[in-house]
């Protein structure tokens, strides 16, 4: 029991009469008392025979540890991350049937990029590319665009071919769509292969959305999206539906209105998720930019929590995004391969082609694999939030490292005194833990 000290991942704080301990090493939260809090804080002084039992318990909970044990947390995270990143058991494909879109949003990053629909020949090459991953037993397939529903013939054809494959199973099927074409015959496409998940984006409430997500004639798309959403939910009740609400400083106050409106429309649907798509700030932008910095995100999330939005408890992060998985590909309509969704259409960011059945731009691939996550960064090794840091983006991380961009990549709760973290945890404690205690007391 020698050399014990408060773990670098342990946070102690109190609110009123509540003393609480949280450790990111196991993502565990404990109600303690002032005696235990003092023992944890001064364990290097109190480490004697009079409190052996208490210390053993605190050690098992990883609230007090040795320096070597804290380093082991980093090594274990890195090992699990690397195992997943280089695993060949599963194949993940984000497929763009087309770069075309039926909306003319003024801010769209794709508006100056080449548009086409995937050819029959390229569709066959996609299937052959899937076959070439002989070690993969499971396939994750997500339709993306442009607007993927413009390429319905491509979707139907590739799904029919995947259905014939014997060595691999389609275990996840998703789509990111603007929702305007989810009607009529298009709803029938997924009868044989229902979507596990679908994401539709709104740009705020109806008035704001209809100034941003517009058709070529200038008309807004809000009403059509809501109409189609109702039809889709009726047709596919088991599909998880995610509504991403894009917000910046100018329309952040609209999020809760959209959240409440959508929830009222579908009061019985449990697998419906409405979440804020927060548009983040890059340090090279003007100070009056509408995009948010970490301090802004903390503030609005606290406000949303007060108004009843159910932000979840943190999660331990042991994996990256599609950009940091070796067997994950973003495939464009001409068969070109990218590692990140945001790279689509940029020739310099192509890492290969399905015709070659291998990566060809190895330096770019290596940058994503070796520098795309905080888990492998030495600068992050000592951070007490390392295990639960989720404010990470491989593309932004590479832009910072090699392009000198100014994206804030640290957790939004990283501050000198961690007061924002404590506020979030205490909100969770009051909302969930105390409510459960109240229910239990009623049963006594």
C-alpha positions as a Python dict, from the first residue, in 0.01 Angstrom:
ca = {
    (1, 'X'): (0, 0, 0),
    (2, 'X'): (303, 229, -21),
    (3, 'X'): (337, 519, -266),
    (4, 'X'): (-39, 567, -289),
    (5, 'X'): (-163, 914, -375),
    (6, 'X'): (-479, 1063, -516),
    (7, 'X'): (-511, 935, -870),
    (8, 'X'): (-448, 1192, -1141),
    (9, 'X'): (-789, 1086, -1278),
    (10, 'X'): (-973, 1149, -952),
    (11, 'X'): (-1178, 1464, -897),
    (12, 'X'): (-1313, 1566, -556),
    (13, 'X'): (-1571, 1839, -503),
    (14, 'X'): (-1859, 1931, -281),
    (15, 'X'): (-2186, 2115, -330),
    (16, 'X'): (-2356, 2208, -5),
    (17, 'X'): (-2359, 1895, 211),
    (18, 'X'): (-2280, 1661, -78),
    (19, 'X'): (-1920, 1536, -111),
    (20, 'X'): (-1859, 1365, -443),
    (21, 'X'): (-1574, 1179, -611),
    (22, 'X'): (-1541, 1110, -984),
    (23, 'X'): (-1270, 915, -1159),
    (24, 'X'): (-1224, 917, -1535),
    (25, 'X'): (-1012, 602, -1511),
    (26, 'X'): (-1328, 393, -1470),
    (27, 'X'): (-1581, 671, -1542),
    (28, 'X'): (-1730, 614, -1197),
    (29, 'X'): (-1908, 858, -967),
    (30, 'X'): (-1928, 820, -587),
    (31, 'X'): (-2110, 987, -300),
    (32, 'X'): (-1861, 1015, -13),
    (33, 'X'): (-1829, 1208, 314),
    (34, 'X'): (-1585, 1472, 433),
    (35, 'X'): (-1366, 1214, 611),
    (36, 'X'): (-1318, 1009, 292),
    (37, 'X'): (-1258, 1323, 89),
    (38, 'X'): (-981, 1429, 327),
    (39, 'X'): (-834, 1079, 328),
    (40, 'X'): (-816, 1076, -55),
    (41, 'X'): (-669, 1426, -69),
    (42, 'X'): (-403, 1350, 194),
    (43, 'X'): (-344, 981, 134),
    (44, 'X'): (33, 1026, 124),
    (45, 'X'): (14, 1160, 481),
    (46, 'X'): (-261, 934, 612),
    (47, 'X'): (-117, 611, 478),
    (48, 'X'): (-77, 422, 807),
    (49, 'X'): (-216, 119, 987),
    (50, 'X'): (-520, 306, 1122),
    (51, 'X'): (-691, 334, 784),
    (52, 'X'): (-577, 25, 596),
    (53, 'X'): (-931, -97, 521),
    (54, 'X'): (-1043, 240, 390),
    (55, 'X'): (-736, 273, 170),
    (56, 'X'): (-783, -76, 31),
    (57, 'X'): (-1138, 13, -71),
    (58, 'X'): (-1032, 346, -223),
    (59, 'X'): (-752, 168, -406),
    (60, 'X'): (-994, -86, -554),
    (61, 'X'): (-1212, 202, -672),
    (62, 'X'): (-904, 363, -831),
    (63, 'X'): (-956, 685, -639),
    (64, 'X'): (-610, 642, -490),
    (65, 'X'): (-336, 479, -696),
    (66, 'X'): (34, 469, -761),
    (67, 'X'): (190, 669, -1045),
    (68, 'X'): (260, 343, -1228),
    (69, 'X'): (-106, 242, -1206),
    (70, 'X'): (-213, 575, -1358),
    (71, 'X'): (33, 517, -1642),
    (72, 'X'): (-123, 175, -1689),
    (73, 'X'): (-458, 346, -1760),
    (74, 'X'): (-297, 527, -2054),
    (75, 'X'): (-131, 210, -2183),
    (76, 'X'): (-455, 13, -2163),
    (77, 'X'): (-646, 285, -2348),
    (78, 'X'): (-379, 295, -2618),
    (79, 'X'): (-374, -82, -2652),
    (80, 'X'): (-752, -103, -2694),
    (81, 'X'): (-749, 188, -2934),
    (82, 'X'): (-479, 30, -3152),
    (83, 'X'): (-649, -312, -3150),
    (84, 'X'): (-971, -157, -3277),
    (85, 'X'): (-799, 76, -3523),
    (86, 'X'): (-613, -205, -3698),
    (87, 'X'): (-870, -483, -3665),
    (88, 'X'): (-977, -653, -3988),
    (89, 'X'): (-1279, -832, -3840),
    (90, 'X'): (-1520, -558, -3948),
    (91, 'X'): (-1547, -344, -4259),
    (92, 'X'): (-1694, 6, -4244),
    (93, 'X'): (-1797, 186, -4562),
    (94, 'X'): (-1949, 530, -4603),
    (95, 'X'): (-2079, 533, -4959),
    (96, 'X'): (-2172, 834, -5171),
    (97, 'X'): (-2405, 732, -5456),
    (98, 'X'): (-2378, 1092, -5575),
    (99, 'X'): (-2237, 1432, -5490),
    (100, 'X'): (-2549, 1597, -5630),
    (101, 'X'): (-2807, 1757, -5402),
    (102, 'X'): (-3161, 1880, -5451),
    (103, 'X'): (-3109, 2169, -5209),
    (104, 'X'): (-2905, 2483, -5269),
    (105, 'X'): (-2798, 2576, -4918),
    (106, 'X'): (-2588, 2896, -4938),
    (107, 'X'): (-2321, 2769, -4697),
    (108, 'X'): (-2277, 2416, -4842),
    (109, 'X'): (-1917, 2300, -4875),
    (110, 'X'): (-2012, 2079, -5171),
    (111, 'X'): (-2159, 2345, -5400),
    (112, 'X'): (-1839, 2391, -5606),
    (113, 'X'): (-1754, 2022, -5629),
    (114, 'X'): (-1806, 1787, -5920),
    (115, 'X'): (-2145, 1619, -5926),
    (116, 'X'): (-2226, 1280, -6074),
    (117, 'X'): (-2415, 962, -5991),
    (118, 'X'): (-2222, 639, -5937),
    (119, 'X'): (-2213, 430, -6253),
    (120, 'X'): (-2320, 66, -6280),
    (121, 'X'): (-1955, -29, -6337),
    (122, 'X'): (-1842, 151, -6022),
    (123, 'X'): (-2123, -15, -5824),
    (124, 'X'): (-1985, -356, -5924),
    (125, 'X'): (-1637, -246, -5820),
    (126, 'X'): (-1774, -146, -5480),
    (127, 'X'): (-1910, -498, -5436),
    (128, 'X'): (-1577, -647, -5546),
    (129, 'X'): (-1399, -416, -5303),
    (130, 'X'): (-1617, -549, -5021),
    (131, 'X'): (-1541, -907, -5130),
    (132, 'X'): (-1167, -836, -5123),
    (133, 'X'): (-1185, -792, -4744),
    (134, 'X'): (-1197, -1164, -4685),
    (135, 'X'): (-1121, -1138, -4312),
    (136, 'X'): (-1417, -913, -4241),
    (137, 'X'): (-1725, -1085, -4100),
    (138, 'X'): (-1938, -776, -4043),
    (139, 'X'): (-2018, -483, -4267),
    (140, 'X'): (-2122, -135, -4156),
    (141, 'X'): (-2270, 62, -4447),
    (142, 'X'): (-2373, 428, -4432),
    (143, 'X'): (-2520, 622, -4723),
    (144, 'X'): (-2396, 979, -4756),
    (145, 'X'): (-2379, 1256, -5014),
    (146, 'X'): (-2459, 1506, -5166),
    (147, 'X'): (-2807, 1382, -5109),
    (148, 'X'): (-2789, 1001, -5121),
    (149, 'X'): (-3159, 959, -5208),
    (150, 'X'): (-3091, 1111, -5550),
    (151, 'X'): (-2902, 788, -5618),
    (152, 'X'): (-3184, 549, -5529),
    (153, 'X'): (-3101, 317, -5820),
    (154, 'X'): (-2746, 286, -5690),
    (155, 'X'): (-2873, 211, -5337),
    (156, 'X'): (-3113, -56, -5457),
    (157, 'X'): (-2854, -221, -5683),
    (158, 'X'): (-2574, -236, -5424),
    (159, 'X'): (-2808, -364, -5152),
    (160, 'X'): (-2923, -642, -5384),
    (161, 'X'): (-2560, -741, -5446),
    (162, 'X'): (-2467, -728, -5078),
    (163, 'X'): (-2759, -959, -5010),
    (164, 'X'): (-2583, -1222, -5225),
    (165, 'X'): (-2255, -1210, -5029),
    (166, 'X'): (-2193, -1511, -4806),
    (167, 'X'): (-1874, -1425, -4615),
    (168, 'X'): (-1992, -1097, -4466),
    (169, 'X'): (-2307, -981, -4286),
    (170, 'X'): (-2461, -634, -4306),
    (171, 'X'): (-2484, -569, -3932),
    (172, 'X'): (-2523, -192, -3945),
    (173, 'X'): (-2710, 6, -4208),
    (174, 'X'): (-2734, 385, -4183),
    (175, 'X'): (-2800, 701, -4380),
    (176, 'X'): (-2731, 1073, -4355),
    (177, 'X'): (-2992, 1261, -4556),
    (178, 'X'): (-3160, 1599, -4576),
    (179, 'X'): (-3493, 1417, -4553),
    (180, 'X'): (-3666, 1590, -4843),
    (181, 'X'): (-3685, 1279, -5063),
    (182, 'X'): (-3798, 1028, -4799),
    (183, 'X'): (-4144, 976, -4944),
    (184, 'X'): (-4347, 761, -5182),
    (185, 'X'): (-4158, 478, -5351),
    (186, 'X'): (-3834, 586, -5186),
    (187, 'X'): (-3966, 460, -4855),
    (188, 'X'): (-3987, 107, -4994),
    (189, 'X'): (-3615, 81, -5074),
    (190, 'X'): (-3528, -27, -4721),
    (191, 'X'): (-3796, -292, -4670),
    (192, 'X'): (-3552, -578, -4723),
    (193, 'X'): (-3262, -406, -4550),
    (194, 'X'): (-3413, -167, -4293),
    (195, 'X'): (-3194, 115, -4172),
    (196, 'X'): (-3058, 78, -3821),
    (197, 'X'): (-3006, 451, -3805),
    (198, 'X'): (-3093, 762, -4001),
    (199, 'X'): (-2972, 1118, -3944),
    (200, 'X'): (-3163, 1422, -4065),
    (201, 'X'): (-3047, 1779, -4013),
    (202, 'X'): (-3246, 2088, -3922),
    (203, 'X'): (-3088, 2432, -3915),
    (204, 'X'): (-3297, 2569, -3631),
    (205, 'X'): (-3667, 2642, -3605),
    (206, 'X'): (-3884, 2670, -3915),
    (207, 'X'): (-3812, 3037, -3989),
    (208, 'X'): (-3434, 2999, -3954),
    (209, 'X'): (-3418, 2664, -4131),
    (210, 'X'): (-3614, 2795, -4428),
    (211, 'X'): (-3359, 3070, -4487),
    (212, 'X'): (-3071, 2821, -4497),
    (213, 'X'): (-3194, 2485, -4629),
    (214, 'X'): (-3360, 2599, -4947),
    (215, 'X'): (-3456, 2459, -5285),
    (216, 'X'): (-3324, 2613, -5608),
    (217, 'X'): (-3638, 2829, -5628),
    (218, 'X'): (-3566, 2975, -5285),
    (219, 'X'): (-3843, 2792, -5100),
    (220, 'X'): (-3768, 2644, -4759),
    (221, 'X'): (-3766, 2270, -4684),
    (222, 'X'): (-3876, 2251, -4319),
    (223, 'X'): (-4238, 2146, -4374),
    (224, 'X'): (-4142, 1879, -4628),
    (225, 'X'): (-3880, 1731, -4397),
    (226, 'X'): (-4125, 1710, -4106),
    (227, 'X'): (-4390, 1555, -4332),
    (228, 'X'): (-4145, 1295, -4461),
    (229, 'X'): (-4014, 1228, -4113),
    (230, 'X'): (-4365, 1136, -4000),
    (231, 'X'): (-4402, 895, -4294),
    (232, 'X'): (-4063, 737, -4225),
    (233, 'X'): (-4129, 687, -3853),
    (234, 'X'): (-4460, 519, -3935),
    (235, 'X'): (-4298, 292, -4194),
    (236, 'X'): (-3986, 204, -3990),
    (237, 'X'): (-4061, 232, -3616),
    (238, 'X'): (-3754, 28, -3518),
    (239, 'X'): (-3505, 258, -3690),
    (240, 'X'): (-3312, 494, -3464),
    (241, 'X'): (-3381, 848, -3582),
    (242, 'X'): (-3130, 1124, -3504),
    (243, 'X'): (-3223, 1486, -3564),
    (244, 'X'): (-2911, 1701, -3574),
    (245, 'X'): (-2992, 2066, -3507),
    (246, 'X'): (-2712, 2287, -3637),
    (247, 'X'): (-2651, 2577, -3401),
    (248, 'X'): (-2406, 2864, -3369),
    (249, 'X'): (-2406, 3176, -3153),
    (250, 'X'): (-2684, 3329, -3362),
    (251, 'X'): (-2944, 3055, -3322),
    (252, 'X'): (-2835, 2854, -3015),
    (253, 'X'): (-3147, 2962, -2827),
    (254, 'X'): (-3362, 2786, -3090),
    (255, 'X'): (-3235, 2439, -3007),
    (256, 'X'): (-3466, 2370, -2713),
    (257, 'X'): (-3764, 2488, -2918),
    (258, 'X'): (-3678, 2241, -3194),
    (259, 'X'): (-3611, 1967, -2938),
    (260, 'X'): (-3947, 2016, -2770),
    (261, 'X'): (-4133, 2047, -3104),
    (262, 'X'): (-3992, 1722, -3242),
    (263, 'X'): (-4052, 1535, -2916),
    (264, 'X'): (-4415, 1653, -2915),
    (265, 'X'): (-4460, 1529, -3271),
    (266, 'X'): (-4339, 1180, -3175),
    (267, 'X'): (-4429, 1130, -2807),
    (268, 'X'): (-4434, 749, -2832),
    (269, 'X'): (-4107, 703, -3021),
    (270, 'X'): (-3833, 606, -2776),
    (271, 'X'): (-3552, 571, -3030),
    (272, 'X'): (-3566, 933, -3145),
    (273, 'X'): (-3268, 1151, -3060),
    (274, 'X'): (-3252, 1528, -3105),
    (275, 'X'): (-2907, 1671, -3044),
    (276, 'X'): (-2720, 1998, -3104),
    (277, 'X'): (-2478, 2001, -3397),
    (278, 'X'): (-2251, 2270, -3254),
    (279, 'X'): (-2057, 2464, -3516),
    (280, 'X'): (-1712, 2507, -3362),
    (281, 'X'): (-1466, 2793, -3389),
    (282, 'X'): (-1128, 2781, -3565),
    (283, 'X'): (-872, 3020, -3416),
    (284, 'X'): (-794, 3173, -3753),
    (285, 'X'): (-1145, 3315, -3786),
    (286, 'X'): (-1250, 3666, -3686),
    (287, 'X'): (-1334, 3724, -3322),
    (288, 'X'): (-1692, 3813, -3418),
    (289, 'X'): (-1741, 3476, -3591),
    (290, 'X'): (-2075, 3308, -3515),
    (291, 'X'): (-1896, 2979, -3450),
    (292, 'X'): (-1849, 2869, -3089),
    (293, 'X'): (-1546, 2824, -2868),
    (294, 'X'): (-1532, 2574, -2581),
    (295, 'X'): (-1644, 2835, -2327),
    (296, 'X'): (-1954, 2903, -2537),
    (297, 'X'): (-2034, 2534, -2565),
    (298, 'X'): (-2008, 2486, -2188),
    (299, 'X'): (-2242, 2779, -2131),
    (300, 'X'): (-2515, 2668, -2373),
    (301, 'X'): (-2500, 2305, -2258),
    (302, 'X'): (-2550, 2420, -1900),
    (303, 'X'): (-2849, 2625, -2014),
    (304, 'X'): (-2994, 2329, -2205),
    (305, 'X'): (-2957, 2107, -1898),
    (306, 'X'): (-3146, 2360, -1686),
    (307, 'X'): (-3427, 2354, -1941),
    (308, 'X'): (-3454, 1976, -1927),
    (309, 'X'): (-3231, 1850, -2207),
    (310, 'X'): (-3097, 1505, -2106),
    (311, 'X'): (-2723, 1529, -2168),
    (312, 'X'): (-2577, 1190, -2085),
    (313, 'X'): (-2297, 1090, -1851),
    (314, 'X'): (-1945, 1089, -2004),
    (315, 'X'): (-1815, 774, -2175),
    (316, 'X'): (-1469, 623, -2179),
    (317, 'X'): (-1327, 676, -2527),
    (318, 'X'): (-1140, 372, -2658),
    (319, 'X'): (-1181, 423, -3031),
    (320, 'X'): (-1157, 691, -3296),
    (321, 'X'): (-1369, 785, -3596),
    (322, 'X'): (-1376, 640, -3948),
    (323, 'X'): (-1059, 835, -4028),
    (324, 'X'): (-857, 637, -3774),
    (325, 'X'): (-981, 287, -3864),
    (326, 'X'): (-770, 102, -4118),
    (327, 'X'): (-1069, -95, -4247),
    (328, 'X'): (-1294, 210, -4276),
    (329, 'X'): (-1345, 384, -4610),
    (330, 'X'): (-1536, 681, -4745),
    (331, 'X'): (-1604, 599, -5110),
    (332, 'X'): (-1699, 870, -5358),
    (333, 'X'): (-1923, 826, -5665),
    (334, 'X'): (-1623, 764, -5892),
    (335, 'X'): (-1472, 500, -5664),
    (336, 'X'): (-1221, 734, -5499),
    (337, 'X'): (-1142, 663, -5134),
    (338, 'X'): (-1114, 915, -4852),
    (339, 'X'): (-1058, 871, -4479),
    (340, 'X'): (-1281, 1156, -4362),
    (341, 'X'): (-1633, 1259, -4468),
    (342, 'X'): (-1520, 1622, -4487),
    (343, 'X'): (-1248, 1536, -4741),
    (344, 'X'): (-1492, 1426, -5012),
    (345, 'X'): (-1432, 1601, -5344),
    (346, 'X'): (-1078, 1719, -5259),
    (347, 'X'): (-835, 1542, -5495),
    (348, 'X'): (-534, 1606, -5270),
    (349, 'X'): (-707, 1416, -4989),
    (350, 'X'): (-781, 1097, -5185),
    (351, 'X'): (-605, 798, -5026),
    (352, 'X'): (-682, 541, -5296),
    (353, 'X'): (-939, 396, -5535),
    (354, 'X'): (-1154, 85, -5508),
    (355, 'X'): (-1012, -32, -5842),
    (356, 'X'): (-672, -74, -5676),
    (357, 'X'): (-824, -245, -5368),
    (358, 'X'): (-559, -81, -5152),
    (359, 'X'): (-440, 249, -5015),
    (360, 'X'): (-210, 447, -5241),
    (361, 'X'): (-160, 774, -5050),
    (362, 'X'): (29, 618, -4760),
    (363, 'X'): (166, 940, -4605),
    (364, 'X'): (-186, 1084, -4561),
    (365, 'X'): (-314, 751, -4430),
    (366, 'X'): (-25, 736, -4181),
    (367, 'X'): (-99, 1088, -4058),
    (368, 'X'): (-459, 994, -3981),
    (369, 'X'): (-362, 666, -3814),
    (370, 'X'): (-76, 804, -3604),
    (371, 'X'): (-190, 1160, -3531),
    (372, 'X'): (-568, 1147, -3559),
    (373, 'X'): (-650, 1089, -3193),
    (374, 'X'): (-560, 1239, -2857),
    (375, 'X'): (-514, 887, -2719),
    (376, 'X'): (-176, 853, -2893),
    (377, 'X'): (-60, 1210, -2827),
    (378, 'X'): (216, 1246, -2569),
    (379, 'X'): (93, 1597, -2484),
    (380, 'X'): (-234, 1440, -2366),
    (381, 'X'): (-79, 1161, -2159),
    (382, 'X'): (-91, 1343, -1825),
    (383, 'X'): (-435, 1497, -1875),
    (384, 'X'): (-684, 1380, -1609),
    (385, 'X'): (-964, 1394, -1867),
    (386, 'X'): (-783, 1171, -2118),
    (387, 'X'): (-1008, 863, -2077),
    (388, 'X'): (-1333, 1058, -2135),
    (389, 'X'): (-1218, 1333, -2371),
    (390, 'X'): (-1467, 1335, -2659),
    (391, 'X'): (-1397, 1676, -2812),
    (392, 'X'): (-1175, 1514, -3074),
    (393, 'X'): (-1172, 1530, -3453),
    (394, 'X'): (-905, 1359, -3663),
    (395, 'X'): (-937, 1609, -3949),
    (396, 'X'): (-911, 1910, -3714),
    (397, 'X'): (-621, 1749, -3529),
    (398, 'X'): (-428, 1706, -3853),
    (399, 'X'): (-513, 2060, -3960),
    (400, 'X'): (-372, 2189, -3631),
    (401, 'X'): (-58, 1979, -3653),
    (402, 'X'): (32, 2035, -4017),
    (403, 'X'): (-161, 2346, -4126),
    (404, 'X'): (-136, 2560, -3813),
    (405, 'X'): (-514, 2582, -3766),
    (406, 'X'): (-652, 2692, -3433),
    (407, 'X'): (-920, 2437, -3348),
    (408, 'X'): (-983, 2378, -2978),
    (409, 'X'): (-935, 2004, -2939),
    (410, 'X'): (-933, 1968, -2561),
    (411, 'X'): (-1240, 1863, -2366),
    (412, 'X'): (-1487, 2146, -2314),
    (413, 'X'): (-1458, 2074, -1940),
    (414, 'X'): (-1084, 2127, -1924),
    (415, 'X'): (-1013, 2437, -1720),
    (416, 'X'): (-785, 2541, -1438),
    (417, 'X'): (-1038, 2470, -1163),
    (418, 'X'): (-1268, 2223, -1348),
    (419, 'X'): (-1575, 2405, -1216),
    (420, 'X'): (-1762, 2340, -1543),
    (421, 'X'): (-1697, 1968, -1505),
    (422, 'X'): (-1820, 1973, -1146),
    (423, 'X'): (-2133, 2164, -1242),
    (424, 'X'): (-2213, 1907, -1511),
    (425, 'X'): (-2152, 1614, -1276),
    (426, 'X'): (-2358, 1767, -999),
    (427, 'X'): (-2645, 1833, -1240),
    (428, 'X'): (-2629, 1466, -1332),
    (429, 'X'): (-2618, 1365, -966),
    (430, 'X'): (-2922, 1574, -879),
    (431, 'X'): (-3121, 1472, -1185),
    (432, 'X'): (-3055, 1098, -1190),
    (433, 'X'): (-2908, 978, -862),
    (434, 'X'): (-3129, 1172, -622),
    (435, 'X'): (-3439, 1100, -828),
    (436, 'X'): (-3368, 726, -797),
    (437, 'X'): (-3312, 761, -423),
    (438, 'X'): (-3650, 933, -397),
    (439, 'X'): (-3821, 649, -581),
    (440, 'X'): (-3656, 392, -354),
    (441, 'X'): (-3763, 580, -41),
    (442, 'X'): (-4124, 574, -161),
    (443, 'X'): (-4107, 193, -182),
    (444, 'X'): (-3996, 151, 179),
}
